[in-house]
Amino acid sequence: MRKKIVAGNWKMNMNLQEGLKLAEEVDNALLNTSGVTVILGTPFVHLAAVAGKVKSAGVAAQNCASEESGAYTGEVSAEMIQSTGAQYVIIGHSERRAYYNEDNETLKKKVELALKNNLTPIFCCGEVLEDREANKQHDVVKTQLSESIFHLSAEDIKKLVIAYEPVWAIGTGKTASSGQAQEMHKDIRDMIAEKYDQSVADEISVLYGGSCKPSNAGELFANPDVDGGLIGGAALKSEDFMGIVTAF
Ligand code: PGA
């Protein structure tokens, strides 16, 4: 059975006090739910405090350095993230790819460092609108996976969570239809099965991200290959976020 996962990506929102309040609200609400792994993707400076406070939720960083340690002013290493008590790291979010020029080769290094430090990478992939309009989403996602994670052993790739996030749906209010999501998630699972085998593909949770909210989460998550969501805007209010968690 694949894990059902709802991960919040707070992005660059919430000061420390606001973040702790939100984390506490979600954590308390989780006492009444079961069967879903819930993860809070916080800014770096919140990680230790949030990880120290929550009991039922996991904690994720939103990025990590592509180098192990040393003279890289301003960077935060996978080992540092692990030492805060966080268990996950989001890697390759489309905003990192677009605004910070993170390419597939850099992301490959980040994935390796995350695994080396016992963090679960939440690896993001997805096409921009232009690619979707040209019907190139399959090729774009296949290249992203091939160049950043398909070099891993079967044992290692099974440790990953994959998030399919069509870039045209992120923060736009324009959600992929349930059918579009299922089609791409199945496609991603088939790519993994082709590269490894079906049993490996069947173990990896593939999350949907892009304008997921309480009103559409149920329909999206009802698809056989959609194992949960990576949530941006709707992760910033505990009622909205919990509305998605309970959509399963
Ligand atoms: P959104 O963001 O839910 O605000 O569209 C999702 C994401 O960027 O992970």
PDB file of C-alpha atoms and ligand atoms in Angstrom:
ATOM      1  CA  MET A   1       0.000   0.000   0.000  1.00  0.00           C
ATOM      2  CA  ARG A   2       1.366   3.408  -0.933  1.00  0.00           C
ATOM      3  CA  LYS A   3       1.425   6.116   1.682  1.00  0.00           C
ATOM      4  CA  LYS A   4      -1.237   8.808   1.418  1.00  0.00           C
ATOM      5  CA  ILE A   5       0.477  12.145   1.955  1.00  0.00           C
ATOM      6  CA  VAL A   6      -0.597  15.764   2.252  1.00  0.00           C
ATOM      7  CA  ALA A   7       2.367  18.134   2.368  1.00  0.00           C
ATOM      8  CA  GLY A   8       2.089  21.875   2.877  1.00  0.00           C
ATOM      9  CA  ASN A   9       4.562  24.174   1.175  1.00  0.00           C
ATOM     10  CA  TRP A  10       4.466  27.462   3.055  1.00  0.00           C
ATOM     11  CA  LYS A  11       6.932  29.072   0.603  1.00  0.00           C
ATOM     12  CA  MET A  12       8.201  32.456   1.867  1.00  0.00           C
ATOM     13  CA  ASN A  13       5.217  33.105   4.118  1.00  0.00           C
ATOM     14  CA  MET A  14       4.737  33.207   7.897  1.00  0.00           C
ATOM     15  CA  ASN A  15       7.100  34.678  10.436  1.00  0.00           C
ATOM     16  CA  LEU A  16       8.279  32.339  13.182  1.00  0.00           C
ATOM     17  CA  GLN A  17       5.412  33.109  15.590  1.00  0.00           C
ATOM     18  CA  GLU A  18       2.781  32.752  12.860  1.00  0.00           C
ATOM     19  CA  GLY A  19       4.380  29.547  11.664  1.00  0.00           C
ATOM     20  CA  LEU A  20       4.451  28.017  15.127  1.00  0.00           C
ATOM     21  CA  LYS A  21       0.786  28.902  15.640  1.00  0.00           C
ATOM     22  CA  LEU A  22      -0.190  27.294  12.329  1.00  0.00           C
ATOM     23  CA  ALA A  23       1.905  24.198  13.051  1.00  0.00           C
ATOM     24  CA  GLU A  24       0.299  23.810  16.453  1.00  0.00           C
ATOM     25  CA  GLU A  25      -3.230  24.188  15.038  1.00  0.00           C
ATOM     26  CA  VAL A  26      -2.592  21.558  12.371  1.00  0.00           C
ATOM     27  CA  ASP A  27      -0.877  19.224  14.813  1.00  0.00           C
ATOM     28  CA  ASN A  28      -3.787  19.436  17.268  1.00  0.00           C
ATOM     29  CA  ALA A  29      -6.324  18.812  14.495  1.00  0.00           C
ATOM     30  CA  LEU A  30      -4.380  15.728  13.429  1.00  0.00           C
ATOM     31  CA  LEU A  31      -5.227  14.006  16.706  1.00  0.00           C
ATOM     32  CA  ASN A  32      -8.619  13.239  15.131  1.00  0.00           C
ATOM     33  CA  THR A  33      -7.339  11.869  11.822  1.00  0.00           C
ATOM     34  CA  SER A  34      -5.426   8.785  10.819  1.00  0.00           C
ATOM     35  CA  GLY A  35      -4.136   7.085   7.715  1.00  0.00           C
ATOM     36  CA  VAL A  36      -2.623  10.222   6.148  1.00  0.00           C
ATOM     37  CA  THR A  37       0.976  11.367   6.523  1.00  0.00           C
ATOM     38  CA  VAL A  38       0.893  15.135   6.967  1.00  0.00           C
ATOM     39  CA  ILE A  39       4.005  17.219   6.352  1.00  0.00           C
ATOM     40  CA  LEU A  40       4.662  20.905   6.990  1.00  0.00           C
ATOM     41  CA  GLY A  41       7.104  22.489   4.525  1.00  0.00           C
ATOM     42  CA  THR A  42       8.420  25.488   6.425  1.00  0.00           C
ATOM     43  CA  PRO A  43      11.097  28.115   5.823  1.00  0.00           C
ATOM     44  CA  PHE A  44      14.560  27.070   7.061  1.00  0.00           C
ATOM     45  CA  VAL A  45      14.467  29.314  10.115  1.00  0.00           C
ATOM     46  CA  HIS A  46      11.299  27.617  11.395  1.00  0.00           C
ATOM     47  CA  LEU A  47      12.448  24.036  11.049  1.00  0.00           C
ATOM     48  CA  ALA A  48      13.926  23.340  14.477  1.00  0.00           C
ATOM     49  CA  ALA A  49      11.145  25.088  16.380  1.00  0.00           C
ATOM     50  CA  VAL A  50       8.350  23.436  14.379  1.00  0.00           C
ATOM     51  CA  ALA A  51      10.016  20.006  14.514  1.00  0.00           C
ATOM     52  CA  GLY A  52      10.364  20.423  18.280  1.00  0.00           C
ATOM     53  CA  LYS A  53       6.696  21.287  18.684  1.00  0.00           C
ATOM     54  CA  VAL A  54       4.685  18.948  16.432  1.00  0.00           C
ATOM     55  CA  LYS A  55       3.900  15.374  17.412  1.00  0.00           C
ATOM     56  CA  SER A  56       1.703  14.116  14.589  1.00  0.00           C
ATOM     57  CA  ALA A  57       3.040  15.995  11.547  1.00  0.00           C
ATOM     58  CA  GLY A  58       6.325  15.584   9.695  1.00  0.00           C
ATOM     59  CA  VAL A  59       8.482  18.571   8.809  1.00  0.00           C
ATOM     60  CA  ALA A  60      10.088  19.450   5.467  1.00  0.00           C
ATOM     61  CA  ALA A  61      12.572  22.037   4.298  1.00  0.00           C
ATOM     62  CA  GLN A  62      11.745  23.644   0.953  1.00  0.00           C
ATOM     63  CA  ASN A  63      15.245  23.340  -0.510  1.00  0.00           C
ATOM     64  CA  CYS A  64      18.780  22.249   0.377  1.00  0.00           C
ATOM     65  CA  ALA A  65      22.254  23.087  -0.865  1.00  0.00           C
ATOM     66  CA  SER A  66      23.792  21.150  -3.736  1.00  0.00           C
ATOM     67  CA  GLU A  67      27.111  20.969  -1.878  1.00  0.00           C
ATOM     68  CA  GLU A  68      27.891  19.076   1.281  1.00  0.00           C
ATOM     69  CA  SER A  69      29.450  21.853   3.406  1.00  0.00           C
ATOM     70  CA  GLY A  70      31.988  24.672   3.279  1.00  0.00           C
ATOM     71  CA  ALA A  71      32.354  28.168   1.880  1.00  0.00           C
ATOM     72  CA  TYR A  72      28.868  28.648   0.395  1.00  0.00           C
ATOM     73  CA  THR A  73      27.599  31.761   2.157  1.00  0.00           C
ATOM     74  CA  GLY A  74      23.874  31.694   2.774  1.00  0.00           C
ATOM     75  CA  GLU A  75      23.353  28.044   1.876  1.00  0.00           C
ATOM     76  CA  VAL A  76      21.792  25.392   4.121  1.00  0.00           C
ATOM     77  CA  SER A  77      23.014  21.805   3.833  1.00  0.00           C
ATOM     78  CA  ALA A  78      21.013  18.589   3.941  1.00  0.00           C
ATOM     79  CA  GLU A  79      22.939  17.582   7.049  1.00  0.00           C
ATOM     80  CA  MET A  80      21.928  20.826   8.808  1.00  0.00           C
ATOM     81  CA  ILE A  81      18.290  20.222   7.875  1.00  0.00           C
ATOM     82  CA  GLN A  82      18.463  16.692   9.232  1.00  0.00           C
ATOM     83  CA  SER A  83      19.953  17.996  12.486  1.00  0.00           C
ATOM     84  CA  THR A  84      16.869  20.210  13.111  1.00  0.00           C
ATOM     85  CA  GLY A  85      14.612  17.149  13.362  1.00  0.00           C
ATOM     86  CA  ALA A  86      13.047  17.660   9.911  1.00  0.00           C
ATOM     87  CA  GLN A  87      12.574  14.432   7.954  1.00  0.00           C
ATOM     88  CA  TYR A  88      11.817  15.677   4.431  1.00  0.00           C
ATOM     89  CA  VAL A  89      13.097  18.162   1.877  1.00  0.00           C
ATOM     90  CA  ILE A  90      11.252  19.524  -1.162  1.00  0.00           C
ATOM     91  CA  ILE A  91      13.621  19.434  -4.135  1.00  0.00           C
ATOM     92  CA  GLY A  92      13.144  20.928  -7.586  1.00  0.00           C
ATOM     93  CA  HIS A  93      10.061  23.053  -6.965  1.00  0.00           C
ATOM     94  CA  SER A  94       9.220  24.938 -10.167  1.00  0.00           C
ATOM     95  CA  GLU A  95       9.860  28.267  -8.405  1.00  0.00           C
ATOM     96  CA  ARG A  96      13.413  27.126  -7.595  1.00  0.00           C
ATOM     97  CA  ARG A  97      13.860  25.964 -11.185  1.00  0.00           C
ATOM     98  CA  ALA A  98      12.495  29.215 -12.640  1.00  0.00           C
ATOM     99  CA  TYR A  99      13.837  31.919 -10.274  1.00  0.00           C
ATOM    100  CA  TYR A 100      17.067  30.312  -9.050  1.00  0.00           C
ATOM    101  CA  ASN A 101      18.103  28.533 -12.238  1.00  0.00           C
ATOM    102  CA  GLU A 102      18.122  25.086 -10.673  1.00  0.00           C
ATOM    103  CA  ASP A 103      18.722  22.593 -13.459  1.00  0.00           C
ATOM    104  CA  ASN A 104      18.296  18.826 -13.517  1.00  0.00           C
ATOM    105  CA  GLU A 105      22.008  18.265 -12.825  1.00  0.00           C
ATOM    106  CA  THR A 106      21.942  20.481  -9.690  1.00  0.00           C
ATOM    107  CA  LEU A 107      18.783  18.753  -8.493  1.00  0.00           C
ATOM    108  CA  LYS A 108      20.428  15.366  -8.943  1.00  0.00           C
ATOM    109  CA  LYS A 109      23.138  16.450  -6.483  1.00  0.00           C
ATOM    110  CA  LYS A 110      20.541  17.718  -4.012  1.00  0.00           C
ATOM    111  CA  VAL A 111      18.603  14.444  -4.147  1.00  0.00           C
ATOM    112  CA  GLU A 112      21.790  12.484  -3.460  1.00  0.00           C
ATOM    113  CA  LEU A 113      22.744  14.675  -0.499  1.00  0.00           C
ATOM    114  CA  ALA A 114      19.237  14.438   0.944  1.00  0.00           C
ATOM    115  CA  LEU A 115      19.324  10.635   0.775  1.00  0.00           C
ATOM    116  CA  LYS A 116      22.841  10.522   2.214  1.00  0.00           C
ATOM    117  CA  ASN A 117      21.538  12.471   5.205  1.00  0.00           C
ATOM    118  CA  ASN A 118      18.442  10.321   5.702  1.00  0.00           C
ATOM    119  CA  LEU A 119      16.013  12.954   4.469  1.00  0.00           C
ATOM    120  CA  THR A 120      13.127  11.954   2.234  1.00  0.00           C
ATOM    121  CA  PRO A 121      13.224  14.034  -0.941  1.00  0.00           C
ATOM    122  CA  ILE A 122       9.875  15.297  -2.202  1.00  0.00           C
ATOM    123  CA  PHE A 123      10.965  15.618  -5.806  1.00  0.00           C
ATOM    124  CA  CYS A 124       8.915  18.047  -7.909  1.00  0.00           C
ATOM    125  CA  CYS A 125       8.364  17.785 -11.629  1.00  0.00           C
ATOM    126  CA  GLY A 126       5.932  19.346 -14.080  1.00  0.00           C
ATOM    127  CA  GLU A 127       5.553  21.210 -17.341  1.00  0.00           C
ATOM    128  CA  VAL A 128       4.959  24.914 -18.073  1.00  0.00           C
ATOM    129  CA  LEU A 129       1.867  26.072 -19.992  1.00  0.00           C
ATOM    130  CA  GLU A 130       3.729  26.321 -23.305  1.00  0.00           C
ATOM    131  CA  ASP A 131       4.770  22.657 -23.023  1.00  0.00           C
ATOM    132  CA  ARG A 132       1.228  21.606 -22.154  1.00  0.00           C
ATOM    133  CA  GLU A 133      -0.173  23.524 -25.117  1.00  0.00           C
ATOM    134  CA  ALA A 134       2.344  21.803 -27.375  1.00  0.00           C
ATOM    135  CA  ASN A 135       1.394  18.446 -25.767  1.00  0.00           C
ATOM    136  CA  LYS A 136       4.968  17.999 -24.548  1.00  0.00           C
ATOM    137  CA  GLN A 137       4.185  17.294 -20.870  1.00  0.00           C
ATOM    138  CA  HIS A 138       5.223  13.647 -21.119  1.00  0.00           C
ATOM    139  CA  ASP A 139       8.635  14.446 -22.625  1.00  0.00           C
ATOM    140  CA  VAL A 140       9.331  17.313 -20.203  1.00  0.00           C
ATOM    141  CA  VAL A 141       8.552  15.249 -17.119  1.00  0.00           C
ATOM    142  CA  LYS A 142      10.434  12.233 -18.454  1.00  0.00           C
ATOM    143  CA  THR A 143      13.550  14.363 -18.949  1.00  0.00           C
ATOM    144  CA  GLN A 144      13.235  15.828 -15.442  1.00  0.00           C
ATOM    145  CA  LEU A 145      12.984  12.358 -13.892  1.00  0.00           C
ATOM    146  CA  SER A 146      15.641  10.804 -16.146  1.00  0.00           C
ATOM    147  CA  GLU A 147      18.226  13.503 -15.471  1.00  0.00           C
ATOM    148  CA  SER A 148      17.676  13.929 -11.726  1.00  0.00           C
ATOM    149  CA  ILE A 149      16.460  10.670 -10.181  1.00  0.00           C
ATOM    150  CA  PHE A 150      16.547   7.732 -12.611  1.00  0.00           C
ATOM    151  CA  HIS A 151      20.239   7.115 -11.873  1.00  0.00           C
ATOM    152  CA  LEU A 152      19.267   5.990  -8.344  1.00  0.00           C
ATOM    153  CA  SER A 153      19.156   2.319  -7.358  1.00  0.00           C
ATOM    154  CA  ALA A 154      15.716   0.737  -6.987  1.00  0.00           C
ATOM    155  CA  GLU A 155      16.251   0.702  -3.248  1.00  0.00           C
ATOM    156  CA  ASP A 156      16.961   4.439  -3.162  1.00  0.00           C
ATOM    157  CA  ILE A 157      14.280   5.628  -5.551  1.00  0.00           C
ATOM    158  CA  LYS A 158      11.684   3.896  -3.371  1.00  0.00           C
ATOM    159  CA  LYS A 159      12.636   6.340  -0.595  1.00  0.00           C
ATOM    160  CA  LEU A 160      11.428   9.307  -2.676  1.00  0.00           C
ATOM    161  CA  VAL A 161       8.074  11.012  -2.842  1.00  0.00           C
ATOM    162  CA  ILE A 162       7.325  12.532  -6.257  1.00  0.00           C
ATOM    163  CA  ALA A 163       5.156  15.624  -6.670  1.00  0.00           C
ATOM    164  CA  TYR A 164       3.668  16.297 -10.103  1.00  0.00           C
ATOM    165  CA  GLU A 165       2.961  20.013 -10.289  1.00  0.00           C
ATOM    166  CA  PRO A 166       1.873  21.415 -13.642  1.00  0.00           C
ATOM    167  CA  VAL A 167       3.447  24.877 -13.451  1.00  0.00           C
ATOM    168  CA  TRP A 168       0.401  26.497 -15.081  1.00  0.00           C
ATOM    169  CA  ALA A 169      -1.681  25.348 -12.097  1.00  0.00           C
ATOM    170  CA  ILE A 170       0.575  26.645  -9.318  1.00  0.00           C
ATOM    171  CA  GLY A 171      -0.859  29.643  -7.503  1.00  0.00           C
ATOM    172  CA  THR A 172      -3.098  30.415 -10.475  1.00  0.00           C
ATOM    173  CA  GLY A 173      -6.389  29.006  -9.233  1.00  0.00           C
ATOM    174  CA  LYS A 174      -6.370  26.886 -12.392  1.00  0.00           C
ATOM    175  CA  THR A 175      -6.295  23.275 -11.154  1.00  0.00           C
ATOM    176  CA  ALA A 176      -5.515  20.412 -13.504  1.00  0.00           C
ATOM    177  CA  SER A 177      -8.713  18.469 -14.112  1.00  0.00           C
ATOM    178  CA  SER A 178      -9.020  15.217 -12.275  1.00  0.00           C
ATOM    179  CA  GLY A 179      -8.534  13.415 -15.603  1.00  0.00           C
ATOM    180  CA  GLN A 180      -5.401  15.411 -16.491  1.00  0.00           C
ATOM    181  CA  ALA A 181      -3.915  14.668 -13.068  1.00  0.00           C
ATOM    182  CA  GLN A 182      -4.644  10.933 -13.252  1.00  0.00           C
ATOM    183  CA  GLU A 183      -3.249  10.732 -16.795  1.00  0.00           C
ATOM    184  CA  MET A 184       0.096  12.285 -15.792  1.00  0.00           C
ATOM    185  CA  HIS A 185       0.349  10.369 -12.520  1.00  0.00           C
ATOM    186  CA  LYS A 186      -0.219   7.088 -14.351  1.00  0.00           C
ATOM    187  CA  ASP A 187       2.287   8.215 -16.950  1.00  0.00           C
ATOM    188  CA  ILE A 188       4.894   8.911 -14.225  1.00  0.00           C
ATOM    189  CA  ARG A 189       4.237   5.514 -12.644  1.00  0.00           C
ATOM    190  CA  ASP A 190       4.654   3.840 -16.032  1.00  0.00           C
ATOM    191  CA  MET A 191       7.980   5.672 -16.533  1.00  0.00           C
ATOM    192  CA  ILE A 192       9.198   4.316 -13.171  1.00  0.00           C
ATOM    193  CA  ALA A 193       7.965   0.810 -14.033  1.00  0.00           C
ATOM    194  CA  GLU A 194       9.740   0.970 -17.387  1.00  0.00           C
ATOM    195  CA  LYS A 195      13.023   2.098 -15.790  1.00  0.00           C
ATOM    196  CA  TYR A 196      12.807  -0.147 -12.684  1.00  0.00           C
ATOM    197  CA  ASP A 197       9.825  -2.467 -12.421  1.00  0.00           C
ATOM    198  CA  GLN A 198       6.146  -2.378 -11.540  1.00  0.00           C
ATOM    199  CA  SER A 199       6.690  -3.256  -7.873  1.00  0.00           C
ATOM    200  CA  VAL A 200       8.994  -0.236  -7.464  1.00  0.00           C
ATOM    201  CA  ALA A 201       6.493   1.998  -9.286  1.00  0.00           C
ATOM    202  CA  ASP A 202       3.671   0.724  -7.083  1.00  0.00           C
ATOM    203  CA  GLU A 203       5.498   1.748  -3.900  1.00  0.00           C
ATOM    204  CA  ILE A 204       6.235   5.403  -4.712  1.00  0.00           C
ATOM    205  CA  SER A 205       3.693   8.009  -3.654  1.00  0.00           C
ATOM    206  CA  VAL A 206       3.010  10.569  -6.374  1.00  0.00           C
ATOM    207  CA  LEU A 207       1.411  13.781  -5.102  1.00  0.00           C
ATOM    208  CA  TYR A 208      -0.499  16.365  -7.121  1.00  0.00           C
ATOM    209  CA  GLY A 209       0.280  20.060  -6.663  1.00  0.00           C
ATOM    210  CA  GLY A 210      -1.256  23.170  -8.173  1.00  0.00           C
ATOM    211  CA  SER A 211      -4.257  25.080  -6.778  1.00  0.00           C
ATOM    212  CA  CYS A 212      -5.377  22.096  -4.725  1.00  0.00           C
ATOM    213  CA  LYS A 213      -7.997  23.164  -2.176  1.00  0.00           C
ATOM    214  CA  PRO A 214     -10.650  21.587   0.058  1.00  0.00           C
ATOM    215  CA  SER A 215     -13.261  21.863  -2.716  1.00  0.00           C
ATOM    216  CA  ASN A 216     -11.284  19.891  -5.322  1.00  0.00           C
ATOM    217  CA  ALA A 217      -9.022  17.657  -3.206  1.00  0.00           C
ATOM    218  CA  GLY A 218     -11.571  14.859  -2.842  1.00  0.00           C
ATOM    219  CA  GLU A 219     -12.011  14.461  -6.584  1.00  0.00           C
ATOM    220  CA  LEU A 220      -8.258  14.655  -7.270  1.00  0.00           C
ATOM    221  CA  PHE A 221      -7.359  12.179  -4.516  1.00  0.00           C
ATOM    222  CA  ALA A 222     -10.017   9.716  -5.662  1.00  0.00           C
ATOM    223  CA  ASN A 223      -7.851   8.895  -8.694  1.00  0.00           C
ATOM    224  CA  PRO A 224      -6.017   5.574  -8.377  1.00  0.00           C
ATOM    225  CA  ASP A 225      -2.577   7.083  -9.078  1.00  0.00           C
ATOM    226  CA  VAL A 226      -2.942  10.310  -7.071  1.00  0.00           C
ATOM    227  CA  ASP A 227      -1.567   9.598  -3.605  1.00  0.00           C
ATOM    228  CA  GLY A 228      -2.080  13.027  -2.073  1.00  0.00           C
ATOM    229  CA  GLY A 229      -1.088  16.632  -2.575  1.00  0.00           C
ATOM    230  CA  LEU A 230       1.614  19.258  -2.271  1.00  0.00           C
ATOM    231  CA  ILE A 231      -0.282  22.311  -1.153  1.00  0.00           C
ATOM    232  CA  GLY A 232       0.796  25.959  -1.389  1.00  0.00           C
ATOM    233  CA  GLY A 233      -1.777  28.693  -0.776  1.00  0.00           C
ATOM    234  CA  ALA A 234      -4.269  26.443   0.996  1.00  0.00           C
ATOM    235  CA  ALA A 235      -1.577  25.275   3.458  1.00  0.00           C
ATOM    236  CA  LEU A 236      -1.436  28.700   5.099  1.00  0.00           C
ATOM    237  CA  LYS A 237      -4.723  28.366   7.003  1.00  0.00           C
ATOM    238  CA  SER A 238      -5.263  25.359   9.243  1.00  0.00           C
ATOM    239  CA  GLU A 239      -8.962  24.996   8.292  1.00  0.00           C
ATOM    240  CA  ASP A 240      -8.158  24.926   4.571  1.00  0.00           C
ATOM    241  CA  PHE A 241      -5.221  22.592   5.023  1.00  0.00           C
ATOM    242  CA  MET A 242      -7.192  20.233   7.268  1.00  0.00           C
ATOM    243  CA  GLY A 243     -10.048  20.359   4.750  1.00  0.00           C
ATOM    244  CA  ILE A 244      -7.604  18.837   2.254  1.00  0.00           C
ATOM    245  CA  VAL A 245      -6.193  16.301   4.738  1.00  0.00           C
ATOM    246  CA  THR A 246      -9.682  15.043   5.514  1.00  0.00           C
ATOM    247  CA  ALA A 247     -10.595  14.847   1.807  1.00  0.00           C
ATOM    248  CA  PHE A 248      -9.135  11.320   1.684  1.00  0.00           C
TER     249      PHE A 248
HETATM  250  P1  PGA B   1      -0.524  26.262  -4.842  1.00  0.00           P
HETATM  251  O1  PGA B   1       1.038  25.851  -4.791  1.00  0.00           O
HETATM  252  O2  PGA B   1      -1.248  25.198  -4.060  1.00  0.00           O
HETATM  253  O3  PGA B   1      -0.596  27.607  -4.207  1.00  0.00           O
HETATM  254  O4  PGA B   1      -0.914  26.269  -6.281  1.00  0.00           O
HETATM  255  C1  PGA B   1       1.444  24.521  -4.875  1.00  0.00           C
HETATM  256  C2  PGA B   1       2.945  24.453  -4.839  1.00  0.00           C
HETATM  257  O5  PGA B   1       3.593  25.371  -5.353  1.00  0.00           O
HETATM  258  O6  PGA B   1       3.535  23.494  -4.285  1.00  0.00           O
END
